[in-house]
Coordinates of C-alpha atoms in Angstrom, one line a residue:
Chain A
M993 CA 59.6 126.6 107.2
Q994 CA 58.1 129.1 109.5
I995 CA 60.1 129.5 112.7
Q996 CA 58.4 130.9 115.9
A997 CA 60.0 132.1 119.1
V998 CA 57.6 132.8 121.9
G999 CA 59.0 134.3 125.1
L1000 CA 62.4 133.2 124.3
S1001 CA 65.0 134.0 127.0
H1002 CA 68.6 132.6 127.5
H1003 CA 70.9 132.9 130.6
Y1004 CA 74.6 131.6 130.1
R1005 CA 75.9 129.8 133.0
G1006 CA 77.9 132.1 135.2
A1007 CA 76.9 135.3 133.4
E1008 CA 75.3 138.2 135.4
A1009 CA 72.6 139.1 132.9
S1010 CA 70.5 137.2 130.6
A1011 CA 71.9 137.2 126.9
L1012 CA 68.1 137.2 125.5
L1013 CA 65.1 138.2 127.5
E1014 CA 61.3 137.3 126.6
L1015 CA 61.7 137.6 122.7
S1016 CA 58.9 136.6 120.8
H1017 CA 58.8 136.8 117.1
T1018 CA 57.8 134.9 114.1
F1019 CA 60.2 134.4 111.0
E1020 CA 58.1 133.5 107.9
E1021 CA 59.2 131.0 105.2
G1022 CA 60.6 132.4 102.1
T1023 CA 61.7 135.7 103.9
L1024 CA 65.2 137.1 104.8
T1025 CA 65.0 138.7 108.3
V1026 CA 67.7 140.9 109.7
V1027 CA 68.3 140.7 113.3
S1028 CA 70.3 143.7 114.4
G1029 CA 71.4 145.3 117.7
P1030 CA 74.4 146.3 119.7
S1031 CA 77.0 143.9 120.8
G1032 CA 75.8 142.0 123.6
S1033 CA 72.3 142.3 122.6
G1034 CA 71.8 138.6 122.0
K1035 CA 71.9 138.2 118.2
S1036 CA 74.0 135.3 118.1
T1037 CA 72.6 133.8 120.9
L1038 CA 69.1 134.0 119.1
L1039 CA 70.6 132.4 116.2
Y1040 CA 72.1 129.5 118.2
L1041 CA 68.6 129.1 120.3
L1042 CA 66.7 129.0 116.8
A1043 CA 69.5 126.6 115.3
L1044 CA 68.8 124.3 118.3
M1045 CA 72.7 124.5 119.3
L1046 CA 71.2 126.0 122.6
T1047 CA 68.4 125.0 124.9
P1048 CA 66.4 128.3 125.9
S1049 CA 66.3 129.0 129.6
L1050 CA 62.7 130.0 129.1
G1051 CA 60.1 130.2 126.3
S1052 CA 59.5 127.8 123.3
I1053 CA 60.5 127.6 119.8
R1054 CA 58.6 126.0 116.9
W1055 CA 59.7 124.9 113.5
G1056 CA 56.6 124.8 111.5
D1057 CA 54.0 122.7 113.4
Q1058 CA 56.7 121.1 115.6
D1059 CA 57.8 122.3 119.2
V1060 CA 61.6 121.8 119.1
Q1061 CA 63.1 123.3 122.1
A1062 CA 62.7 120.2 124.5
L1063 CA 63.9 117.6 121.9
E1064 CA 66.9 115.3 122.8
D1065 CA 70.4 116.0 121.1
T1066 CA 69.9 113.3 118.7
E1067 CA 66.8 114.8 117.2
R1068 CA 67.8 118.1 117.2
S1069 CA 71.0 117.4 115.5
E1070 CA 69.1 115.3 113.0
L1071 CA 66.9 118.3 112.5
R1072 CA 69.9 120.6 112.0
A1073 CA 71.4 118.3 109.6
K1074 CA 68.3 118.0 107.5
H1075 CA 67.2 121.5 107.5
V1076 CA 69.5 124.0 108.6
G1077 CA 72.6 125.8 106.8
F1078 CA 74.8 127.9 108.9
V1079 CA 77.2 130.6 107.9
F1080 CA 79.5 131.8 110.7
Q1081 CA 81.3 135.0 110.9
D1082 CA 84.9 133.5 110.4
A1083 CA 83.9 130.8 108.0
V1084 CA 84.9 127.9 110.4
L1085 CA 86.4 125.7 107.5
D1086 CA 88.2 122.4 108.1
L1087 CA 91.8 123.9 107.2
S1088 CA 93.0 120.4 106.4
S1089 CA 90.3 119.8 103.6
S1090 CA 89.8 121.2 100.1
A1091 CA 87.2 123.7 99.5
L1092 CA 85.1 120.9 97.6
D1093 CA 85.4 118.7 100.7
N1094 CA 84.4 121.3 103.1
V1095 CA 81.2 121.8 101.1
T1096 CA 80.6 118.0 100.4
E1097 CA 81.0 117.3 104.2
A1098 CA 77.8 119.3 105.1
G1099 CA 75.8 117.5 102.4
W1100 CA 77.0 114.0 103.8
L1101 CA 76.1 114.7 107.3
A1102 CA 72.7 115.6 105.9
G1103 CA 72.4 112.0 104.5
M1104 CA 73.1 112.9 100.7
T1105 CA 75.3 110.5 98.9
R1106 CA 79.1 111.4 98.2
V1107 CA 78.1 111.7 94.5
E1108 CA 75.1 113.9 95.0
S1109 CA 76.8 116.2 97.5
E1110 CA 80.0 116.5 95.4
T1111 CA 78.1 117.2 92.4
K1112 CA 76.1 119.9 94.1
A1113 CA 79.1 121.4 95.9
S1114 CA 80.9 121.6 92.6
E1115 CA 77.9 123.5 91.1
L1116 CA 77.8 125.9 93.9
L1117 CA 81.4 126.5 93.9
E1118 CA 81.3 127.2 90.2
K1119 CA 78.1 129.4 90.8
F1120 CA 80.2 131.6 93.3
G1121 CA 83.0 132.0 91.1
I1122 CA 85.4 129.8 93.1
G1123 CA 85.2 126.6 91.0
A1124 CA 88.8 127.0 90.2
K1125 CA 89.8 127.0 93.9
A1126 CA 87.6 123.7 94.5
R1127 CA 90.9 121.7 95.5
F1128 CA 92.5 124.4 97.3
R1129 CA 92.6 124.4 101.1
P1130 CA 91.1 127.4 103.0
G1131 CA 94.4 128.6 103.8
E1132 CA 95.3 129.2 100.2
V1133 CA 92.4 131.1 99.3
S1134 CA 91.2 134.8 100.5
G1135 CA 89.0 135.6 103.2
G1136 CA 86.2 136.4 100.9
Q1137 CA 86.7 133.3 98.9
A1138 CA 86.6 131.2 102.3
Q1139 CA 83.4 133.0 103.0
R1140 CA 81.9 132.2 99.7
I1141 CA 83.1 128.5 100.5
A1142 CA 81.2 128.6 103.7
L1143 CA 78.2 129.8 101.8
C1144 CA 78.3 127.1 99.4
R1145 CA 78.4 124.6 102.6
A1146 CA 75.4 126.2 103.9
L1147 CA 73.5 125.8 100.9
V1148 CA 74.6 122.3 99.4
K1149 CA 71.9 120.5 101.0
S1150 CA 69.3 122.9 99.9
P1151 CA 68.1 124.0 103.6
S1152 CA 64.9 125.2 104.3
I1153 CA 66.3 127.4 107.2
I1154 CA 69.6 129.3 106.9
F1155 CA 71.3 131.2 109.8
A1156 CA 73.9 133.5 109.1
D1157 CA 75.9 135.1 112.0
E1158 CA 77.9 138.3 110.8
P1159 CA 78.4 136.7 107.4
T1160 CA 80.0 139.7 106.1
G1161 CA 81.9 141.1 109.0
N1162 CA 85.4 140.3 108.0
L1163 CA 84.6 140.9 103.8
D1164 CA 85.3 143.6 101.6
S1165 CA 82.3 145.2 99.5
D1166 CA 82.3 143.1 96.7
S1167 CA 82.4 139.7 98.5
A1168 CA 79.9 141.0 100.8
D1169 CA 77.5 141.9 97.9
V1170 CA 77.9 138.3 96.7
V1171 CA 76.9 136.9 100.1
W1172 CA 74.1 139.2 100.8
R1173 CA 72.8 138.5 97.2
A1174 CA 72.9 134.6 97.8
L1175 CA 71.2 134.8 101.1
E1176 CA 68.5 136.9 99.6
D1177 CA 68.2 134.4 96.6
A1178 CA 67.8 131.7 99.0
A1179 CA 64.7 133.1 100.7
T1180 CA 62.9 134.6 97.6
E1181 CA 64.0 131.7 94.9
E1182 CA 64.2 128.7 97.2
G1183 CA 61.5 129.6 99.8
A1184 CA 64.2 129.2 102.7
T1185 CA 63.8 131.0 105.9
V1186 CA 66.7 133.1 106.1
I1187 CA 68.0 134.9 109.5
V1188 CA 71.1 137.2 109.6
A1189 CA 72.3 138.7 112.4
T1190 CA 74.4 141.6 111.4
H1191 CA 75.8 145.1 112.4
D1192 CA 75.9 146.5 109.0
K1193 CA 73.2 149.2 108.9
Q1194 CA 73.9 150.6 105.5
R1195 CA 73.2 147.3 103.9
T1196 CA 70.2 146.6 106.0
K1197 CA 68.3 149.7 105.7
R1198 CA 66.5 148.4 102.6
M1199 CA 65.6 144.8 104.1
P1200 CA 61.8 144.6 104.7
N1201 CA 62.0 142.4 107.7
Q1202 CA 63.8 143.4 110.6
L1203 CA 64.2 142.5 114.3
R1204 CA 66.0 145.0 116.4
L1205 CA 67.3 143.7 119.6
V1206 CA 68.3 145.9 122.4
S1207 CA 70.9 145.4 125.4
Chain B
M861 CA 64.6 115.2 101.4
N862 CA 67.8 114.3 103.4
S863 CA 67.5 111.6 106.0
G864 CA 69.6 113.7 108.6
H865 CA 71.9 110.7 109.1
P866 CA 75.3 110.3 107.7
R867 CA 75.8 107.2 105.5
P868 CA 78.4 104.6 106.4
G869 CA 80.5 105.7 103.6
Y870 CA 81.0 108.9 105.2
F871 CA 82.4 107.5 108.4
F872 CA 85.1 105.4 106.2
V873 CA 86.3 108.5 104.2
D874 CA 86.2 110.6 107.2
A875 CA 88.3 108.1 109.2
I876 CA 91.0 107.9 106.4
H877 CA 91.0 111.8 106.2
R878 CA 91.6 112.1 110.0
L879 CA 94.5 109.5 109.8
R880 CA 96.4 112.1 107.9
S881 CA 95.0 115.2 109.7
P882 CA 96.4 115.8 112.2
L883 CA 99.4 113.5 111.4
V884 CA 101.5 113.6 114.5
P885 CA 98.9 112.1 116.9
T886 CA 98.0 109.5 114.5
V887 CA 101.8 108.5 114.1
V888 CA 102.3 108.6 117.9
A889 CA 99.0 106.5 118.4
V890 CA 100.3 103.8 115.7
F891 CA 103.6 103.8 117.4
V892 CA 102.0 103.0 120.8
A893 CA 100.2 100.3 119.4
F894 CA 103.1 99.0 117.5
A895 CA 105.1 99.2 120.6
G896 CA 102.5 97.5 122.9
T897 CA 102.1 94.6 120.3
L898 CA 106.0 94.1 120.0
S899 CA 106.4 94.2 123.7
I900 CA 103.9 91.2 124.0
F901 CA 105.7 89.3 121.4
A902 CA 109.1 90.2 122.9
T903 CA 108.1 88.7 126.3
T904 CA 104.8 86.4 126.0
G905 CA 105.3 85.7 122.3
V906 CA 109.1 84.5 122.6
A907 CA 108.2 82.5 125.9
I908 CA 105.4 80.9 124.3
A909 CA 107.6 80.0 121.3
S910 CA 110.2 78.5 123.6
Q911 CA 107.7 76.8 125.6
Q912 CA 106.1 75.4 122.8
R913 CA 109.4 73.9 121.7
T914 CA 109.8 72.3 125.0
I915 CA 106.3 70.8 125.0
D916 CA 107.1 69.5 121.5
L917 CA 110.2 67.8 123.2
I918 CA 108.1 66.5 126.0
N919 CA 105.6 65.3 123.5
S920 CA 108.1 63.3 121.6
A921 CA 107.7 59.8 120.7
E922 CA 109.3 58.6 123.9
G923 CA 107.1 60.8 126.0
R924 CA 103.9 59.5 124.6
L925 CA 104.8 56.0 125.1
I926 CA 103.3 53.2 127.3
T927 CA 105.5 50.0 127.4
I928 CA 103.7 46.6 128.5
S929 CA 105.9 43.8 129.2
D930 CA 105.9 40.2 130.5
P931 CA 109.3 40.1 132.2
Q932 CA 109.1 36.4 133.3
G933 CA 107.2 35.4 130.1
D934 CA 104.6 33.5 132.1
A935 CA 101.9 36.1 132.2
G936 CA 100.1 34.9 129.3
L937 CA 99.6 38.1 127.5
S938 CA 97.6 37.6 124.6
E939 CA 98.0 39.0 121.1
R940 CA 94.2 39.8 121.3
S941 CA 95.2 42.8 123.7
I942 CA 96.3 44.5 120.5
T943 CA 92.9 44.7 118.9
A944 CA 91.1 45.6 122.0
I945 CA 93.8 48.5 122.7
K946 CA 93.7 49.9 119.1
S947 CA 90.1 50.8 119.8
I948 CA 90.8 53.2 122.6
S949 CA 90.4 56.8 121.9
G950 CA 93.7 58.8 121.8
V951 CA 95.9 55.6 120.8
D952 CA 98.0 56.4 118.0
W953 CA 99.7 53.0 117.3
V954 CA 100.3 49.6 119.0
L955 CA 103.0 47.1 118.3
G956 CA 103.3 44.0 120.1
V957 CA 106.3 41.4 119.7
S958 CA 106.7 37.8 120.9
P959 CA 110.0 36.6 122.4
A960 CA 112.7 36.0 120.1
H961 CA 113.8 32.6 118.6
D962 CA 116.9 32.0 116.5
F963 CA 116.8 31.5 112.8
V964 CA 119.5 30.8 110.3
N965 CA 119.8 31.0 106.6
S966 CA 118.1 28.2 105.3
A967 CA 120.8 27.7 102.7
L968 CA 123.7 27.6 105.2
P969 CA 122.3 25.5 108.2
G970 CA 125.5 25.8 110.1
G971 CA 125.6 29.7 109.7
T972 CA 125.3 32.6 112.2
S973 CA 121.8 32.8 113.8
V974 CA 120.0 35.9 114.5
P975 CA 117.1 36.6 116.7
V976 CA 113.4 36.8 114.9
R977 CA 110.4 38.3 116.8
N978 CA 106.9 37.8 115.4
F979 CA 104.9 41.3 115.6
F980 CA 101.5 42.1 115.9
G981 CA 99.7 45.1 114.9
D982 CA 100.7 47.5 111.9
L983 CA 104.2 48.8 111.6
P984 CA 104.3 52.2 113.0
A985 CA 106.0 55.3 112.0
P986 CA 109.3 54.7 114.0
I987 CA 109.9 51.6 111.7
S988 CA 110.9 52.6 108.2
T989 CA 111.1 50.0 105.6
G990 CA 111.6 49.9 101.9
H991 CA 109.2 47.0 101.5
P992 CA 106.3 48.1 99.4
G993 CA 102.9 47.0 100.8
V994 CA 101.7 44.8 103.8
L995 CA 103.8 41.7 104.8
G996 CA 102.2 38.4 104.3
P997 CA 102.2 35.5 106.9
G998 CA 105.7 34.1 107.1
Q999 CA 107.2 37.0 105.5
A1000 CA 109.8 39.1 107.4
L1001 CA 112.0 42.2 107.4
A1002 CA 115.9 42.2 108.7
G1003 CA 117.3 45.0 110.8
P1004 CA 120.3 46.9 109.4
G1005 CA 123.2 44.5 108.7
V1006 CA 121.3 41.6 109.8
A1007 CA 120.9 40.2 106.4
R1008 CA 124.5 40.4 105.8
K1009 CA 125.0 38.6 109.2
L1010 CA 122.8 35.7 107.8
G1011 CA 124.8 35.5 104.6
L1012 CA 122.0 36.8 102.4
A1013 CA 123.9 38.6 99.6
D1014 CA 120.7 40.1 98.0
G1015 CA 119.3 41.1 101.4
V1016 CA 116.4 38.5 100.8
G1017 CA 116.0 34.9 101.2
A1018 CA 114.6 32.0 103.3
I1019 CA 115.4 31.4 106.9
E1020 CA 114.4 28.8 109.4
N1021 CA 114.7 27.1 112.7
R1022 CA 113.7 23.8 113.8
T1023 CA 110.1 24.5 113.7
E1024 CA 109.3 27.4 111.6
K1025 CA 110.2 28.9 108.2
A1026 CA 110.0 32.4 107.1
V1027 CA 111.3 34.6 104.1
I1028 CA 113.1 37.9 104.4
V1029 CA 111.6 40.2 101.9
G1030 CA 113.4 43.4 102.7
S1031 CA 115.0 45.3 105.4
F1032 CA 113.8 47.8 108.1
S1033 CA 115.4 50.5 110.6
A1034 CA 113.7 51.3 113.8
S1035 CA 114.1 54.7 115.3
S1036 CA 113.4 55.5 119.0
P1037 CA 111.7 54.1 121.0
L1038 CA 111.9 50.9 118.9
T1039 CA 115.5 50.7 118.3
S1040 CA 116.0 47.4 120.2
L1041 CA 114.3 45.6 117.3
N1042 CA 117.2 46.7 115.0
S1043 CA 119.4 43.8 116.0
G1044 CA 117.2 41.1 114.5
V1045 CA 114.4 40.2 112.3
I1046 CA 110.6 40.9 112.7
M1047 CA 108.2 38.5 111.1
R1048 CA 104.5 38.4 110.3
P1049 CA 103.6 35.2 112.1
N1050 CA 102.0 32.2 110.2
S1051 CA 99.1 32.6 112.5
D1052 CA 98.0 35.0 115.1
T1053 CA 95.7 32.9 117.1
G1054 CA 96.7 32.0 120.7
A1055 CA 100.2 34.0 120.3
R1056 CA 101.7 35.0 123.6
L1057 CA 103.5 38.5 123.7
L1058 CA 106.8 39.3 125.4
R1059 CA 106.2 43.3 125.1
F1060 CA 104.1 45.7 123.4
W1061 CA 104.2 49.3 122.9
V1062 CA 101.3 51.8 123.0
S1063 CA 101.9 55.4 121.6
V1064 CA 99.4 58.0 122.7
E1065 CA 98.5 60.9 120.2
D1066 CA 99.2 63.7 122.9
V1067 CA 101.4 63.4 126.1
A1068 CA 98.3 64.8 128.1
Q1069 CA 96.5 61.6 127.4
L1070 CA 99.1 59.5 128.7
Q1071 CA 97.4 58.9 132.1
P1072 CA 93.9 58.2 131.1
V1073 CA 94.9 56.1 128.1
A1074 CA 97.3 53.8 130.4
A1075 CA 94.3 53.2 132.6
A1076 CA 92.2 52.2 129.6
V1077 CA 95.1 50.1 128.4
S1078 CA 95.4 48.3 131.5
K1079 CA 91.7 47.6 131.7
A1080 CA 91.9 46.2 128.1
L1081 CA 94.6 43.8 128.4
V1082 CA 93.7 40.2 127.7
V1083 CA 96.3 38.3 130.2
E1084 CA 96.1 35.2 132.1
K1085 CA 98.0 36.4 135.1
P1086 CA 97.7 40.3 135.4
G1087 CA 100.0 40.1 138.4
G1088 CA 102.9 39.4 135.9
I1089 CA 102.5 42.3 133.8
Q1090 CA 104.6 45.4 133.9
I1091 CA 103.3 49.0 132.5
K1092 CA 105.7 51.8 132.2
L1093 CA 105.0 55.3 131.3
S1094 CA 106.5 58.6 131.8
P1095 CA 103.9 60.3 134.2
D1096 CA 106.5 63.0 134.9
L1097 CA 106.6 64.3 131.4
A1098 CA 102.9 64.5 131.4
R1099 CA 103.0 66.5 134.4
L1100 CA 105.5 68.8 133.2
S1101 CA 103.8 69.4 130.1
G1102 CA 100.8 70.4 132.0
D1103 CA 103.1 72.6 134.4
V1104 CA 104.6 74.3 131.3
V1105 CA 101.1 75.1 129.9
T1106 CA 99.6 76.3 133.1
G1107 CA 102.6 78.5 134.1
L1108 CA 102.9 80.0 130.7
R1109 CA 98.9 81.0 130.8
Q1110 CA 99.3 82.7 134.2
D1111 CA 102.7 84.5 133.1
A1112 CA 101.2 85.5 129.7
A1113 CA 97.8 86.9 131.3
L1114 CA 99.9 89.0 133.7
T1115 CA 102.1 90.4 131.2
I1116 CA 99.4 91.0 128.6
T1117 CA 97.1 92.7 131.0
G1118 CA 99.8 95.1 131.9
L1119 CA 100.8 96.0 128.6
L1120 CA 97.3 96.2 127.3
F1121 CA 96.6 98.6 130.4
A1122 CA 99.6 100.8 129.5
V1123 CA 98.5 101.0 125.9
A1124 CA 94.9 101.7 126.8
V1125 CA 96.1 104.7 129.1
L1126 CA 98.6 106.1 126.5
I1127 CA 95.9 105.9 123.8
G1128 CA 93.4 107.7 125.8
A1129 CA 96.1 110.4 126.7
L1130 CA 96.7 110.9 123.2
Q1131 CA 93.0 110.9 122.1
F1132 CA 92.5 113.4 124.7
G1133 CA 95.2 115.4 123.2
R1134 CA 93.5 115.2 119.8
V1135 CA 90.2 116.1 120.8
A1136 CA 91.5 119.4 122.5
S1137 CA 93.5 120.2 119.3
T1138 CA 90.4 119.4 116.9
A1139 CA 87.9 121.0 119.1
K1140 CA 86.9 123.6 116.5
D1141 CA 86.4 120.8 114.0
I1142 CA 84.2 119.1 116.2
G1143 CA 82.1 122.1 116.9
R1144 CA 81.8 122.6 113.2
R1145 CA 80.5 119.0 112.6
R1146 CA 78.1 119.5 115.7
A1147 CA 76.9 122.7 114.1
L1148 CA 76.5 121.1 110.6
G1149 CA 74.4 118.4 112.2
A1150 CA 76.4 115.7 113.6
S1151 CA 75.0 114.1 116.7
R1152 CA 76.9 113.1 119.8
S1153 CA 77.0 109.7 118.7
V1154 CA 78.4 110.4 115.3
I1155 CA 81.1 112.2 117.2
V1156 CA 81.9 109.4 119.5
A1157 CA 81.9 107.0 116.6
Q1158 CA 84.4 109.0 114.7
V1159 CA 86.7 109.4 117.7
L1160 CA 86.4 105.5 118.5
I1161 CA 87.0 104.7 114.7
N1162 CA 90.1 106.6 114.6
A1163 CA 91.5 105.1 117.8
G1164 CA 90.6 101.5 116.4
L1165 CA 92.2 102.1 113.0
T1166 CA 95.3 103.5 114.7
G1167 CA 95.4 100.7 117.0
L1168 CA 94.8 98.1 114.0
I1169 CA 97.5 99.6 112.0
G1170 CA 100.1 99.5 115.0
A1171 CA 98.9 96.1 115.9
I1172 CA 99.4 94.6 112.3
A1173 CA 102.9 96.2 112.2
G1174 CA 103.7 94.9 115.7
V1175 CA 102.6 91.5 114.9
L1176 CA 104.5 91.1 111.6
V1177 CA 107.7 92.6 113.4
G1178 CA 106.9 90.4 116.4
L1179 CA 106.7 87.0 114.4
V1180 CA 110.1 87.9 113.0
L1181 CA 111.5 88.3 116.4
S1182 CA 110.1 85.3 117.5
V1183 CA 111.9 83.3 114.9
V1184 CA 115.1 85.2 115.4
I1185 CA 115.0 84.9 119.2
A1186 CA 113.3 81.6 119.9
G1187 CA 113.4 79.8 116.5
Q1188 CA 109.7 79.2 116.4
L1189 CA 106.6 81.0 115.6
P1190 CA 104.1 81.6 118.5
G1191 CA 101.1 80.5 116.3
F1192 CA 98.2 82.2 114.4
G1193 CA 95.8 82.1 117.2
F1194 CA 98.3 84.0 119.4
S1195 CA 99.1 86.4 117.0
A1196 CA 95.3 87.3 116.0
A1197 CA 94.5 87.4 119.7
V1198 CA 97.3 90.0 120.4
A1199 CA 96.0 92.3 117.4
V1200 CA 92.5 92.1 118.2
L1201 CA 93.2 92.8 122.0
M1202 CA 95.5 95.7 120.8
V1203 CA 92.5 97.1 118.9
L1204 CA 90.2 96.8 121.9
A1205 CA 92.8 98.4 124.2
S1206 CA 92.9 101.4 121.7
L1207 CA 89.2 101.4 121.6
I1208 CA 88.7 101.3 125.5
G1209 CA 91.4 104.0 125.9
A1210 CA 89.5 106.3 123.5
I1211 CA 86.0 105.9 125.3
A1212 CA 86.6 108.7 127.7
P1213 CA 88.2 111.2 125.2
A1214 CA 85.2 110.3 122.8
I1215 CA 82.6 111.1 125.5
R1216 CA 84.4 114.3 126.1
A1217 CA 84.4 115.2 122.4
A1218 CA 80.6 114.6 122.1
R1219 CA 80.1 116.7 125.1
L1220 CA 82.1 119.7 123.8
D1221 CA 79.6 122.8 123.6
P1222 CA 79.7 123.7 120.2
V1223 CA 78.4 127.4 120.8
R1224 CA 81.3 128.0 123.2
I1225 CA 83.8 126.9 120.6
L1226 CA 82.4 128.6 117.6
R1227 CA 81.4 132.0 119.0
V1228 CA 83.4 134.8 118.2
P1229 CA 84.0 137.2 121.4

């Protein structure tokens, strides 16, 4: 699904400066776009705006043919549940649930049945080499494994849009490779629109689609 | 394509999971509902049980009785009154007796005489008899020891006076309020027509109906001289019953309202704490696509479930407590109402925390500084 930002600005309440100022960009379907820039340039803000978790102060957002920035919370949540997979910097897992349950929950919230969601979650955990840890809780696995669980959670509902906010910021090189490869595959093989905010200049040099933000 | 709406099964499994995690607020919330329910039972429940026992005593046979008598014996109180009164709504039983006549054992003409009364209507519950079936005309039952007094060795036999004959076919024993009949014989008359009654008793089904039934009985009497009739009942008992019920309702309403309010406030405070301690979880679910209404539902389901568990435990222990303290159960309706009200109080207490949870900003929660 194509995502289009037009004149997008956002100003956090109480902040002195705008977090994002008049950004216009089109994120094409089936591509991975790297959003880079120094700290405070608005990378995360852009992701949250595009993921409909924030409402822009100015500008508009289109998902495909649909204007989405002015939708009510219920409709925004529904779109997010149906279409969006999100990978956060620190995984953000439910520490009291198993890896399998963490992944399954995203499928449930999207409207999948328990069986569908669990089956897909198990397949993904196997694919990313953590099938043996399916019954482990996040506190019982390494940081790299936790981020893979978060990646599985983002992929379980076969999303058409994936946002990743510094997904490899806390990972070793091997784990980071796994995550990057999975995100690239989601774009090229599944046709998802993948938008990754990152500081990792070395790894993103080779990426064809870049959006550089400035402070 | 996914619907974007979680299925009902998700809420159920999620609710069970959130009962276990975090466990401490769940245990405290269950305890609050349990303690609230138990407190209602320890106060109102026990009072209801005790007062129910008082009402049962008031509602005893004597409390429900209307006695109609013809003290001078000249009012012409007809046995046809029995049929008319039987048809009045709220009447349990009617028994009438004629003036007593002395009878002796037919085989011992000079023997001891005993009083024999004709009775009209069906033999009511306070009169127990070993005789099977309905007595026919001229058949009679002797009170305790009366057959021996007449010299009837087998307890059965013929008796007579100058004008009438009867056959004693068995014995009876009358309990309150008909114990006055025990000293003699009661006999189904050879003919009902035109008989005059000395007294009859009307028992109502509920003491609360005593006054209206008494008024209806007074109108239904078939009597030649209404001024010669005396009607006695126990209006004080009926009034007392009403006072007990009314007083109980007022006291119970006040106590239960106070306790439910306290439970709602405590559950609300607990749920606010739970929302604060699980803010990151809530933010995560919002980011995954949970709408505000899903978050509200999850908080309310959690509060309702903890309230229900506490209420059920409280009702079970409360029932035992009522039996131990008051010797009586307060009734299914009361127990069910307390449980339902406790769940409602838990839900009401959780409304504000649920709205607070739904309004949490997921971006503020999930952003890494």
